[in-house]
mmCIF file of C-alpha atoms and ligand atoms in Angstrom:
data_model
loop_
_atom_site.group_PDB
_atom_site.id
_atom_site.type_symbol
_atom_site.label_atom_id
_atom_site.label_comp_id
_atom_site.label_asym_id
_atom_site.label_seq_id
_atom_site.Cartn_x
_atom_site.Cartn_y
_atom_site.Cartn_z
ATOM 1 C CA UNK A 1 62.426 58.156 63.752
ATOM 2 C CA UNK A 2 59.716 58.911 66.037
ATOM 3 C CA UNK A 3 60.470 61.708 68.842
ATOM 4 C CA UNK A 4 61.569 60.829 72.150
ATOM 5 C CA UNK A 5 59.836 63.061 74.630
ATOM 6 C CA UNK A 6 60.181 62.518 78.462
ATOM 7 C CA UNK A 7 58.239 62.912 81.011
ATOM 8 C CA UNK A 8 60.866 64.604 83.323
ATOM 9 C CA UNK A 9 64.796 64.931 82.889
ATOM 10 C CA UNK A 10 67.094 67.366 85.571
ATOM 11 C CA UNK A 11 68.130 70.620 84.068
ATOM 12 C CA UNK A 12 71.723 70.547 84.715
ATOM 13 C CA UNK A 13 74.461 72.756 83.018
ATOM 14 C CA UNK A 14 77.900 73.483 83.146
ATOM 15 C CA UNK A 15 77.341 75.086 86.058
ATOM 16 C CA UNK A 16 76.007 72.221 88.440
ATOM 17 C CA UNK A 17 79.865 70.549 86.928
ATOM 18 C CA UNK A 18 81.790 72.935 87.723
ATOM 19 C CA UNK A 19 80.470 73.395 91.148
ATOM 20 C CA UNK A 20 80.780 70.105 92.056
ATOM 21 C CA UNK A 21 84.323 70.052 90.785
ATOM 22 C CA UNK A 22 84.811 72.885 93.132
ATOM 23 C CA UNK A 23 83.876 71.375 95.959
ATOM 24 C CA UNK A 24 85.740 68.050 95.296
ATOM 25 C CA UNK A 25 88.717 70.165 94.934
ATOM 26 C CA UNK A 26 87.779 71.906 98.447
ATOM 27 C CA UNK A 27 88.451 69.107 100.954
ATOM 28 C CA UNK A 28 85.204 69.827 102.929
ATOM 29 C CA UNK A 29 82.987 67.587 102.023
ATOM 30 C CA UNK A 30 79.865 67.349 104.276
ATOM 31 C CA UNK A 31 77.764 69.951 105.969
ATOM 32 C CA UNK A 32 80.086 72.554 105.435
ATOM 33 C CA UNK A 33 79.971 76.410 103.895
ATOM 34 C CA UNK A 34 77.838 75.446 100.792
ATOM 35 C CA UNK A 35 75.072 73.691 103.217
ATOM 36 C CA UNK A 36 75.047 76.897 105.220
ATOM 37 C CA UNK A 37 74.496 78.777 102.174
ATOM 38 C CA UNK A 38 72.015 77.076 100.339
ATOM 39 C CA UNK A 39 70.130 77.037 103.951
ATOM 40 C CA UNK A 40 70.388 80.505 104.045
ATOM 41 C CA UNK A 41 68.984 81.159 100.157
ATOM 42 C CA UNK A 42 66.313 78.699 101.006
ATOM 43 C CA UNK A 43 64.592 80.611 103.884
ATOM 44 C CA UNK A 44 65.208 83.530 101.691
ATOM 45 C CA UNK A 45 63.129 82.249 99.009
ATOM 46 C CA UNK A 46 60.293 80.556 101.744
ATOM 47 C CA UNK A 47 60.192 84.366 103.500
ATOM 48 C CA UNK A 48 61.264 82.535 106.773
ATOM 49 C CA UNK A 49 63.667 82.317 109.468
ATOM 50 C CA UNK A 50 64.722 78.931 109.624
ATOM 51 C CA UNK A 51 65.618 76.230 107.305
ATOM 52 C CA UNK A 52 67.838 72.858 107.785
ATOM 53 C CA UNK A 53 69.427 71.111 105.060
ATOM 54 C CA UNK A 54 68.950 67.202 104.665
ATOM 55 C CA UNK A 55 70.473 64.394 102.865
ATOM 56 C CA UNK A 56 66.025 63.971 101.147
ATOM 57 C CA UNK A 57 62.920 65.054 101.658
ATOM 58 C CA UNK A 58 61.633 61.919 103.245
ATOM 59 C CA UNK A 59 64.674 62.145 105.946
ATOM 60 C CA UNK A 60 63.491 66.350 106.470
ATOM 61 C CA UNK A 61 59.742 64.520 106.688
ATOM 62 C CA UNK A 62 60.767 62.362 109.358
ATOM 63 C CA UNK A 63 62.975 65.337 111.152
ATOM 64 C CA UNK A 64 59.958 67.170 111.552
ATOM 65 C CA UNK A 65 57.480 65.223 112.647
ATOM 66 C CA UNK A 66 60.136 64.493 115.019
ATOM 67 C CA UNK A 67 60.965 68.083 116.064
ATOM 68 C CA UNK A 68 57.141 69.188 116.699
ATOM 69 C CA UNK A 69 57.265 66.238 119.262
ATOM 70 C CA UNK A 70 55.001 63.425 117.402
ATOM 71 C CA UNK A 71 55.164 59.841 118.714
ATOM 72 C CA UNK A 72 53.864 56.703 119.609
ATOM 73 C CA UNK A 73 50.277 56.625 119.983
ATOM 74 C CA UNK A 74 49.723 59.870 118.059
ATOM 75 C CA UNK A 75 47.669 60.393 114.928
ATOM 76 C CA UNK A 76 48.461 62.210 112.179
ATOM 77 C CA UNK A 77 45.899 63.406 109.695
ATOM 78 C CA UNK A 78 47.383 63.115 105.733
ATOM 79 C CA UNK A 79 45.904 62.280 102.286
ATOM 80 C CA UNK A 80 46.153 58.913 100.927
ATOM 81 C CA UNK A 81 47.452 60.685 97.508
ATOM 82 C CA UNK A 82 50.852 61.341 97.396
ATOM 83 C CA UNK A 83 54.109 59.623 97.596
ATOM 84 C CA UNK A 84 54.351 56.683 100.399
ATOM 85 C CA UNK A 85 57.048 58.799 101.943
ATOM 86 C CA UNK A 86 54.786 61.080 103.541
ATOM 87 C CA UNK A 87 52.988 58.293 104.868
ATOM 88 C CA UNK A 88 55.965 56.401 105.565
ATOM 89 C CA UNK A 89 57.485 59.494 107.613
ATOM 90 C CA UNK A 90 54.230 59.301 109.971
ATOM 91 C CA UNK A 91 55.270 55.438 111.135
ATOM 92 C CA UNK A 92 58.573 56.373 111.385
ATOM 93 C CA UNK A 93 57.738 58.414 114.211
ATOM 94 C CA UNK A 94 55.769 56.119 115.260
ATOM 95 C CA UNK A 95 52.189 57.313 115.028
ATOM 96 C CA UNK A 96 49.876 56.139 113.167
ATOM 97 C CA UNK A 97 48.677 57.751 109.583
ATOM 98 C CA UNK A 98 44.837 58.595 109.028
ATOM 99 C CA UNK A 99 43.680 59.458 105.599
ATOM 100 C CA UNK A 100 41.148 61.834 104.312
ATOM 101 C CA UNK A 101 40.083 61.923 100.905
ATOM 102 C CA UNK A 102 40.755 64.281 98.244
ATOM 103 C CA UNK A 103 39.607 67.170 96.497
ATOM 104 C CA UNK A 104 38.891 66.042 93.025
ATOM 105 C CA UNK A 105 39.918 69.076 91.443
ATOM 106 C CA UNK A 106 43.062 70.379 93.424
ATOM 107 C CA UNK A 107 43.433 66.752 93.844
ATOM 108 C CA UNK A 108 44.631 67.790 97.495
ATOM 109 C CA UNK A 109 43.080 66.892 100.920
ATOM 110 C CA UNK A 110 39.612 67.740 101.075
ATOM 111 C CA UNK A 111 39.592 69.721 104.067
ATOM 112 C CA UNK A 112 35.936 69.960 104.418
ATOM 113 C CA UNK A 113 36.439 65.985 105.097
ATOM 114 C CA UNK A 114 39.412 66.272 108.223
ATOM 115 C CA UNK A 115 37.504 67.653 111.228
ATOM 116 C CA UNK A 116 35.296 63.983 111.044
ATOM 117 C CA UNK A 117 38.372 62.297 111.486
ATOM 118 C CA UNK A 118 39.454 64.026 114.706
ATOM 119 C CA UNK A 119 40.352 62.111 117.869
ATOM 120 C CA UNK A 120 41.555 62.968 120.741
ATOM 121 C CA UNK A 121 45.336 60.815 119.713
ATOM 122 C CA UNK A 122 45.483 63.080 116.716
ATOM 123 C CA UNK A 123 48.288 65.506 116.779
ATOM 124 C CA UNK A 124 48.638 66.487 113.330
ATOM 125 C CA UNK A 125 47.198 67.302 109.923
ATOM 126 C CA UNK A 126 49.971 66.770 107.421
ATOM 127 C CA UNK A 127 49.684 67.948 103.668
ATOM 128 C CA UNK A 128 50.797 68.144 100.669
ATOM 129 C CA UNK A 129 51.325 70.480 98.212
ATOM 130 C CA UNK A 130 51.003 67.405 95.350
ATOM 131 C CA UNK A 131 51.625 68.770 91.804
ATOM 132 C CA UNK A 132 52.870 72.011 92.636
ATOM 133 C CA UNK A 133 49.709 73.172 93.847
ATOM 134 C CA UNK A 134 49.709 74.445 97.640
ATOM 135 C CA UNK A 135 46.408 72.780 99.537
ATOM 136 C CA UNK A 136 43.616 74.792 101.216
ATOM 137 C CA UNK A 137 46.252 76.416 104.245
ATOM 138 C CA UNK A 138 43.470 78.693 105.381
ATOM 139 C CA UNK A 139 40.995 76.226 106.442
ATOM 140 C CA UNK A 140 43.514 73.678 107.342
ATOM 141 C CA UNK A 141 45.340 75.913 109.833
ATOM 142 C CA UNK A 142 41.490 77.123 110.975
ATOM 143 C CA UNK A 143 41.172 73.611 112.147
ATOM 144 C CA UNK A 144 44.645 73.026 113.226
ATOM 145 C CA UNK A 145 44.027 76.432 115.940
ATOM 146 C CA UNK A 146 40.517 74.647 117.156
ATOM 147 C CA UNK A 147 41.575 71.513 117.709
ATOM 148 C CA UNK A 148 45.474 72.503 118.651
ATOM 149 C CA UNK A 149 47.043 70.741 115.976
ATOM 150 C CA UNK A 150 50.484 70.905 114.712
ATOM 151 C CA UNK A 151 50.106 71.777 110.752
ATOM 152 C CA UNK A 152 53.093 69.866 108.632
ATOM 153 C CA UNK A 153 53.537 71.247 104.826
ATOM 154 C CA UNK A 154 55.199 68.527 102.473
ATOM 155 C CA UNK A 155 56.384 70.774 99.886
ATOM 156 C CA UNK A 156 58.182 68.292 98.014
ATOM 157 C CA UNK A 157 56.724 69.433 94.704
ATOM 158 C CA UNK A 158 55.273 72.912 95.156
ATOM 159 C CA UNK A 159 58.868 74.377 95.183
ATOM 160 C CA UNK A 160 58.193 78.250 94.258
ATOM 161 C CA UNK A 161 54.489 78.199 94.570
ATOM 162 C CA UNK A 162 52.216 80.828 96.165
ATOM 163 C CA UNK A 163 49.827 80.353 98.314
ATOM 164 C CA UNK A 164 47.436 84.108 98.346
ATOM 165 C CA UNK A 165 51.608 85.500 98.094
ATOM 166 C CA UNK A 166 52.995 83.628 100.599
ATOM 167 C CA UNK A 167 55.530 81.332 99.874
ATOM 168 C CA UNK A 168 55.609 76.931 99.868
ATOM 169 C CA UNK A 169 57.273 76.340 102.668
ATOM 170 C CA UNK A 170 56.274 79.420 104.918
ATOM 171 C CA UNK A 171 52.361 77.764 105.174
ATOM 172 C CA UNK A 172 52.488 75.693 108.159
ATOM 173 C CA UNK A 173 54.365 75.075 111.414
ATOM 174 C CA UNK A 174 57.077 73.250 109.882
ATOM 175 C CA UNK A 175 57.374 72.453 106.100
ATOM 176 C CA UNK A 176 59.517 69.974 104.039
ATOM 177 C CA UNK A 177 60.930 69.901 100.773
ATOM 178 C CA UNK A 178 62.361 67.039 98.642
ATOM 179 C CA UNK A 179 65.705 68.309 95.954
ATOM 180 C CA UNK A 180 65.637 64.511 94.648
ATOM 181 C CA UNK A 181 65.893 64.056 90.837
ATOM 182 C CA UNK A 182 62.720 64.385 89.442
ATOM 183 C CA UNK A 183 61.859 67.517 91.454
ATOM 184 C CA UNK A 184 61.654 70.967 90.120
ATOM 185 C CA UNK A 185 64.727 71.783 90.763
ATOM 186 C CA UNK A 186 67.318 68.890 92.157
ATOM 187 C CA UNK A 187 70.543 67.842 94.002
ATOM 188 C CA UNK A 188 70.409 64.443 92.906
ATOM 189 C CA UNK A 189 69.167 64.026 96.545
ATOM 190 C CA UNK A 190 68.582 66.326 99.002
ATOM 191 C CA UNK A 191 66.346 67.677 101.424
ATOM 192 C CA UNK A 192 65.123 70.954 103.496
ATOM 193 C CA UNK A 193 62.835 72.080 106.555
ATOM 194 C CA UNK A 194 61.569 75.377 107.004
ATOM 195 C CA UNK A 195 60.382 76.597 110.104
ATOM 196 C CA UNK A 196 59.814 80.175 112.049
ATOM 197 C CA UNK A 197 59.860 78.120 115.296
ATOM 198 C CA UNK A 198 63.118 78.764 117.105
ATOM 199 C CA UNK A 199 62.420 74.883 119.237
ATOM 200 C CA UNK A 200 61.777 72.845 116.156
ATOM 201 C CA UNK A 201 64.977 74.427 114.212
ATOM 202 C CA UNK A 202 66.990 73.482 117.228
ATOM 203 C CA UNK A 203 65.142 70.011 117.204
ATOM 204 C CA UNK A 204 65.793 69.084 113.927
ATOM 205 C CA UNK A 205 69.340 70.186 113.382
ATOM 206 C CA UNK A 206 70.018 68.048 116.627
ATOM 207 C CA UNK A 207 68.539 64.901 115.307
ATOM 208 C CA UNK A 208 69.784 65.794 111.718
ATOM 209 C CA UNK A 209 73.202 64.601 113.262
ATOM 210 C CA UNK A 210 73.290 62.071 116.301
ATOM 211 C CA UNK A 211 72.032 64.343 118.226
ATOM 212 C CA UNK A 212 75.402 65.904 119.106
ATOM 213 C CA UNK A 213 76.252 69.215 120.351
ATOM 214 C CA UNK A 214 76.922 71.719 118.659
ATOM 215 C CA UNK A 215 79.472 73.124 120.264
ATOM 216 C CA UNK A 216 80.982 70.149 121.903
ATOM 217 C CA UNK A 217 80.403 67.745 119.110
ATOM 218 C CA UNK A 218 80.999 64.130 121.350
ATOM 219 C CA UNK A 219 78.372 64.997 123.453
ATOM 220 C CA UNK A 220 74.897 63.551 122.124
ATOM 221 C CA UNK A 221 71.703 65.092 123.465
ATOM 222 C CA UNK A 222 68.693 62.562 122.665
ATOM 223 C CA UNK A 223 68.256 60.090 119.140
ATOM 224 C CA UNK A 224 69.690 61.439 115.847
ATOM 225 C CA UNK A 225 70.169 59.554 112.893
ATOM 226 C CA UNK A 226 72.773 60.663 110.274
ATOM 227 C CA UNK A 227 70.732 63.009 107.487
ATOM 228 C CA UNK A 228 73.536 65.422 106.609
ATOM 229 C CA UNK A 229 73.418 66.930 103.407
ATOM 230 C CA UNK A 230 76.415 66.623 100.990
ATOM 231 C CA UNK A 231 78.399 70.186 99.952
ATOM 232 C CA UNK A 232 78.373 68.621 96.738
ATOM 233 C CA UNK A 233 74.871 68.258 96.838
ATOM 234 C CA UNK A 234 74.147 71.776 98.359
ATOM 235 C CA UNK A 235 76.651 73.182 95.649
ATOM 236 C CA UNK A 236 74.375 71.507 92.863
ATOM 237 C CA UNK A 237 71.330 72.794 94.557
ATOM 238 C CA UNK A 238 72.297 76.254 94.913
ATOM 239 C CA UNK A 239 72.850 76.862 90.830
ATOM 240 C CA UNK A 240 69.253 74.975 90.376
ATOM 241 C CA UNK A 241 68.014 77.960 92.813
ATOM 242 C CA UNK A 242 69.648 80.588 90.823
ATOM 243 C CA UNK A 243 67.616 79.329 87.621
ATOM 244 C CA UNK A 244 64.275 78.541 89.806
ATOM 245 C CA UNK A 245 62.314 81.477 88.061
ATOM 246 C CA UNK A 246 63.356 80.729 85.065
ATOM 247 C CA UNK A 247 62.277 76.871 85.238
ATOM 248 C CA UNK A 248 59.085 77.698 86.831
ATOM 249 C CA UNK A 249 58.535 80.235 84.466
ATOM 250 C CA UNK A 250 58.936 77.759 81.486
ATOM 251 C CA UNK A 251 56.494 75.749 83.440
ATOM 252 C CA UNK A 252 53.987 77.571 83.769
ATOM 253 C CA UNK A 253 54.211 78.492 80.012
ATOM 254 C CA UNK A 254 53.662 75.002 78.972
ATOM 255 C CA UNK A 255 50.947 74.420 81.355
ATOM 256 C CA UNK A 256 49.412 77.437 80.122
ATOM 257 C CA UNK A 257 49.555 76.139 76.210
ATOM 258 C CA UNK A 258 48.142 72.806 77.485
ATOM 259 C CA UNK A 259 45.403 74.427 79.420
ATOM 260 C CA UNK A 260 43.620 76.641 76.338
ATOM 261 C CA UNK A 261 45.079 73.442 73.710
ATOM 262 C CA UNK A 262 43.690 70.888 75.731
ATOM 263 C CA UNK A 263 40.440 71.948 77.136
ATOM 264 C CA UNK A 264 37.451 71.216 74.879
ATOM 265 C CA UNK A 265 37.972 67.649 74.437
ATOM 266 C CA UNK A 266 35.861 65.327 75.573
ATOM 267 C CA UNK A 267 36.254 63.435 78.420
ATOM 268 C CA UNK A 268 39.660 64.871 78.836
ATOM 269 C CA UNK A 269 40.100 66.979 81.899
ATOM 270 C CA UNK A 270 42.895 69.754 82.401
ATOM 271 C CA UNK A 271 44.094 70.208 86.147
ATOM 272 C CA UNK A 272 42.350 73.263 87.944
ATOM 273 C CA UNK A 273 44.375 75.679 89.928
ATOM 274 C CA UNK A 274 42.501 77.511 92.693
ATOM 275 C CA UNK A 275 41.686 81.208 93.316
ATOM 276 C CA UNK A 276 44.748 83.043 94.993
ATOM 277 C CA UNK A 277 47.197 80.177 93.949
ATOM 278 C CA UNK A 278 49.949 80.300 91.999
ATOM 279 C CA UNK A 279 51.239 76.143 91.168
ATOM 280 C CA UNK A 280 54.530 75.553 89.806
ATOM 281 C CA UNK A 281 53.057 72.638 88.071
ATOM 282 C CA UNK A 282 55.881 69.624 89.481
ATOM 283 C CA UNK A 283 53.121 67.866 87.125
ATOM 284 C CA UNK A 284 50.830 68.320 84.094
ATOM 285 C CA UNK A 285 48.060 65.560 85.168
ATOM 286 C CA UNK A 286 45.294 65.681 82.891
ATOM 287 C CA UNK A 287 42.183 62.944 83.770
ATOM 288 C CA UNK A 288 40.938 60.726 81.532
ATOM 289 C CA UNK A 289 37.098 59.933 81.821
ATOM 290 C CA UNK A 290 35.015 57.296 80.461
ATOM 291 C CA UNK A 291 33.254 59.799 78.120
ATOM 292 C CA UNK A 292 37.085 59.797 76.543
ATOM 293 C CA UNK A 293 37.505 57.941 72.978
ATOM 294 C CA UNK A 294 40.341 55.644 74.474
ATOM 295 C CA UNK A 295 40.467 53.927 77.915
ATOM 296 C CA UNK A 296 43.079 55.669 79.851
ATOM 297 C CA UNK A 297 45.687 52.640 79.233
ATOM 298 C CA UNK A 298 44.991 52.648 75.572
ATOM 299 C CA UNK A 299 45.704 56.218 75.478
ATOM 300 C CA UNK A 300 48.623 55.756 77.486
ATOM 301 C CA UNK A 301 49.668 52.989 74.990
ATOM 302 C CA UNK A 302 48.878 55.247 72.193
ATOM 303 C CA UNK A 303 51.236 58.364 73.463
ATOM 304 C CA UNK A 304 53.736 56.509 74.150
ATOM 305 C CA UNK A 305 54.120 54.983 70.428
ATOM 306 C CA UNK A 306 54.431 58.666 69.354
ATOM 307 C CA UNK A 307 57.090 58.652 71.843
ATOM 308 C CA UNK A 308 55.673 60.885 74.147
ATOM 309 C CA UNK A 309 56.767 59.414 77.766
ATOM 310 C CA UNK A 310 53.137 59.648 80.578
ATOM 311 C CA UNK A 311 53.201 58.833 84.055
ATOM 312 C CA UNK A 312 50.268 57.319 86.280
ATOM 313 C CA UNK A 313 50.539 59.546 89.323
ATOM 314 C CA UNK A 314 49.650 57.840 91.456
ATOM 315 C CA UNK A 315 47.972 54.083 90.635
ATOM 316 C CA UNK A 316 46.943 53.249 93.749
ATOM 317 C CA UNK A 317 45.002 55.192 97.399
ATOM 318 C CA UNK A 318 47.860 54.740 99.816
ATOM 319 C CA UNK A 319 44.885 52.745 102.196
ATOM 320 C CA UNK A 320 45.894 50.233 99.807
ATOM 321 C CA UNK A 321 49.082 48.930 101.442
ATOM 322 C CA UNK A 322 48.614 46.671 104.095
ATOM 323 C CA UNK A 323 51.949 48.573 106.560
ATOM 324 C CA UNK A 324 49.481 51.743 105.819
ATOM 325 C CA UNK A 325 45.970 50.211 106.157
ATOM 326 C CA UNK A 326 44.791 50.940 109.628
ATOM 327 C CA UNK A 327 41.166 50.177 109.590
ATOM 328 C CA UNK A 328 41.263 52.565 106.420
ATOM 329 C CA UNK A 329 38.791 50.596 103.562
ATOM 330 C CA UNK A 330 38.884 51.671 100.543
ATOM 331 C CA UNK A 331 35.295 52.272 100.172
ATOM 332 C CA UNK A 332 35.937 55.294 102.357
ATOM 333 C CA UNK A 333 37.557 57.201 99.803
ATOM 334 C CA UNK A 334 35.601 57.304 96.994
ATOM 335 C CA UNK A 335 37.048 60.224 95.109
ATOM 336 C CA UNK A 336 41.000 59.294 95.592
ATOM 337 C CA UNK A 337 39.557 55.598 93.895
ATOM 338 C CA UNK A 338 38.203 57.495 90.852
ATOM 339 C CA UNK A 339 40.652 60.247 90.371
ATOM 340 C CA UNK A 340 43.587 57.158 90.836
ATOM 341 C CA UNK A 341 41.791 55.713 87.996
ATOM 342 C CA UNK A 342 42.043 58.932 85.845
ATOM 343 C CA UNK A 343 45.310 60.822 86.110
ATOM 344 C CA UNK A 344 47.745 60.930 83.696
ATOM 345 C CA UNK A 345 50.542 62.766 83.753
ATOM 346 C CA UNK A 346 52.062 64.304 80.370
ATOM 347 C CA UNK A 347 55.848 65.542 79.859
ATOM 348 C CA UNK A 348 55.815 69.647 81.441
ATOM 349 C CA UNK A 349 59.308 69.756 82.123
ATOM 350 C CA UNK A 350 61.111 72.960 81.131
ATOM 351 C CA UNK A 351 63.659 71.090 78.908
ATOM 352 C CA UNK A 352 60.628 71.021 76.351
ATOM 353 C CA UNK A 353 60.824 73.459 73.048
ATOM 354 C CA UNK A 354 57.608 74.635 72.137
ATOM 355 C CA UNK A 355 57.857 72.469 69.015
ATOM 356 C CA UNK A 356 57.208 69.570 71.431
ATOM 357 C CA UNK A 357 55.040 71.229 73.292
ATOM 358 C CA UNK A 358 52.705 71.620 70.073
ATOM 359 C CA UNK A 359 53.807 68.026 68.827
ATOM 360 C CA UNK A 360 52.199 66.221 71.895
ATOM 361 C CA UNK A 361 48.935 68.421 71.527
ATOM 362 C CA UNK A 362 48.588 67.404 68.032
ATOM 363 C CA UNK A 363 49.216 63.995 68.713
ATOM 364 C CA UNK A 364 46.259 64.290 71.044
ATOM 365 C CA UNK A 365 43.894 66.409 69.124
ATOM 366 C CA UNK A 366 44.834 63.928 65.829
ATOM 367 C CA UNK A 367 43.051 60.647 67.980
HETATM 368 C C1 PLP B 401 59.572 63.154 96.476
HETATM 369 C C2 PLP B 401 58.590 63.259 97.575
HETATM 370 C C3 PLP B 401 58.921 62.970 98.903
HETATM 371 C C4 PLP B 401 60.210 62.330 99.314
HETATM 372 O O1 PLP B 401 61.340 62.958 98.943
HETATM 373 P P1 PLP B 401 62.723 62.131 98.723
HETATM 374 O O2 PLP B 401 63.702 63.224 98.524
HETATM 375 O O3 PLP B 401 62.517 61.273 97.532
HETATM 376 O O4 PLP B 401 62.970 61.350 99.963
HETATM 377 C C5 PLP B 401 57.973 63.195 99.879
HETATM 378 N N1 PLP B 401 56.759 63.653 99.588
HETATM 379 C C6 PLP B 401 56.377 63.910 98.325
HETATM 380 C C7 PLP B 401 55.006 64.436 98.065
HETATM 381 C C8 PLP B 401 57.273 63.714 97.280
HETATM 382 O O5 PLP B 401 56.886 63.959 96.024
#
């Protein structure tokens, strides 16, 4: 039988069970001690003061954008490479996303490329951290303080990563994280927002819940939409935090192992990490060139008869879509159009033994 090796599978252990039996047993439910908890171990981990517990990382996206004031008419700067939810979050607000192309190394936003795409409606350069790799903060938040910008970090992936030692999360004036199932670590789904800002913690715990009062709950002070987080999803999430090191750890090995393994073959390129960055590597996405022996989709076809599951993150420039389009043509973005063309992603999830590890560099090296 041929091996059966997936791209990404949740690490859950008796633990995560018993925890949730726990809480069943508890009677409280929703938003209760375990939320306040895991909030608390989550700025803890960030090095910040504030963090806010959602029911996923698109609802936190949406929560913030909403707490630094963005609206109708506004702009908001973001890369066209990443999961349609950070886009998505930017018209739920109702303002209007505007994409920059990407670095093709860090495969982040080239920030050289956002001060061209300034206007006076933006409000907002939103990135992300896609991979596990944080994006160029110092430059970003340069521009951000000239042009008096609101910086937004989707962290959804970079869980654990450093950015010259700070912390994901701690990199911007608000950041966001996603705890769905494929993420580094996971609640099934789940969300979080970090912030030091006193105004856009009260913000978004307000609209995290109908806007009602805290302390006389059937009062309702502005638009809130219902994004509580589960205490059986916060007591899931806090075991996955205990084990973060560990998981990033075992990460990190198998990213190292790829990176000397993989990296004098032809036409196959291993991801670069940047000076003074530490990813946690949410992905393993090697590119495949045309100098390669196989066509990316015959390669793809090929790995996955040796059972080795791959992943095209992502196929397609968000530009692409027609709700996201805005003017944006794709001829514009020259490097996210390659580099969709390229990526691959192969199985780095810590559930690997080494033995796969090795097994899926063979298979490569044997083409
Ligand atoms: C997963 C993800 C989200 C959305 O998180 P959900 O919890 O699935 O809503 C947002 N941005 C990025 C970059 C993601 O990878």
């Amino acid at each position: 039988m041929v091996k059966q090796i997936k791209l990404s599978e949740p690490f859950i252990e008796k633990a995560e069970i018993d925890a949730v039996n726990k809480v069943l047993m508890s009677g409280r439910l929703v938003q209760g001690p375990l939320v306040k908890e895991l909030e608390k171990d989550f700025s803890l981990l960030c090095g910040i003061k504030y963090a806010i517990a959602t029911n996923n990382g698109t609802s936190a996206l949406h929560t913030a954008l909403h707490s630094l004031g963005i609206g109708k008419g506004d702009e908001v700067i973001t890369t066209p490479f990443t999961f349609v939810a950070t886009a998505n979050a930017i018209l739920m607000v109702g303002a209007k996303p505007i994409f920059v192309d990407i670095d093709e190394e860090t495969f982040n936003i080239d920030s050289e490329l956002i001060g061209r795409k300034i206007t006076k409606d933006t409000k907002a350069i939103l990135a992300v951290d896609l991979f596990g790799q944080p994006a160029d903060y110092k430059k970003i938040n340069q521009i951000a303080k000239k042009y008096g910008l609101f910086v937004v970090e989707d962290a959804a992936q970079s869980i654990g990563a450093t950015y010259f030692n700070k912390k994901t999360g701690n990199l911007a004036d608000i950041g966001t994280f996603s705890l769905y199932a494929t993420k580094n670590i996971t609640s099934g789904e789940g969300g979080m927002i970090t912030t030091n800002n006193k105004n856009y913690y009260e913000k978004s715990k307000l609209f995290r819940s109908h806007g009602q009062d805290e302390n006389d709950r059937y009062s309702y002070l502005g638009l809130g939409y219902n994004y509580r987080m589960t205490d059986i999803a916060a007591a899931i999430a806090l075991q996955q935090l205990k084990k973060i090191d560990f998981l990033t750890r075992k990460r990190k090995q198998i990213a190292g192992i790829y990176n000397s393994e993989l990296k004098d073959i032809k036409g196959l390129i291993t991801p670069k990490v940047k000076t003074g960055i530490e990813s946690v590597y949410h992905q393993y996405a090697i590119r495949i060139t045309p100098e390669f022996k196989l066509t990316r989709e015959k390669f793809r076809d090929y790995l996955h008869e040796k059972g080795i599951e791959t992943y095209i993150y992502y196929p397609k420039g968000l530009y692409s879509f027609d709700h996201l389009r805005f003017g944006n043509e794709k001829e514009n973005f020259p490097v996210t159009e390659r580099i969709t063309k390229e990526v691959l992603s192969i199985p780095v999830n810590p559930k690997l033994k080494n033995e796969d590890v090795y097994y899926i560099i063979n298979v490569i090296k044997n083409l």
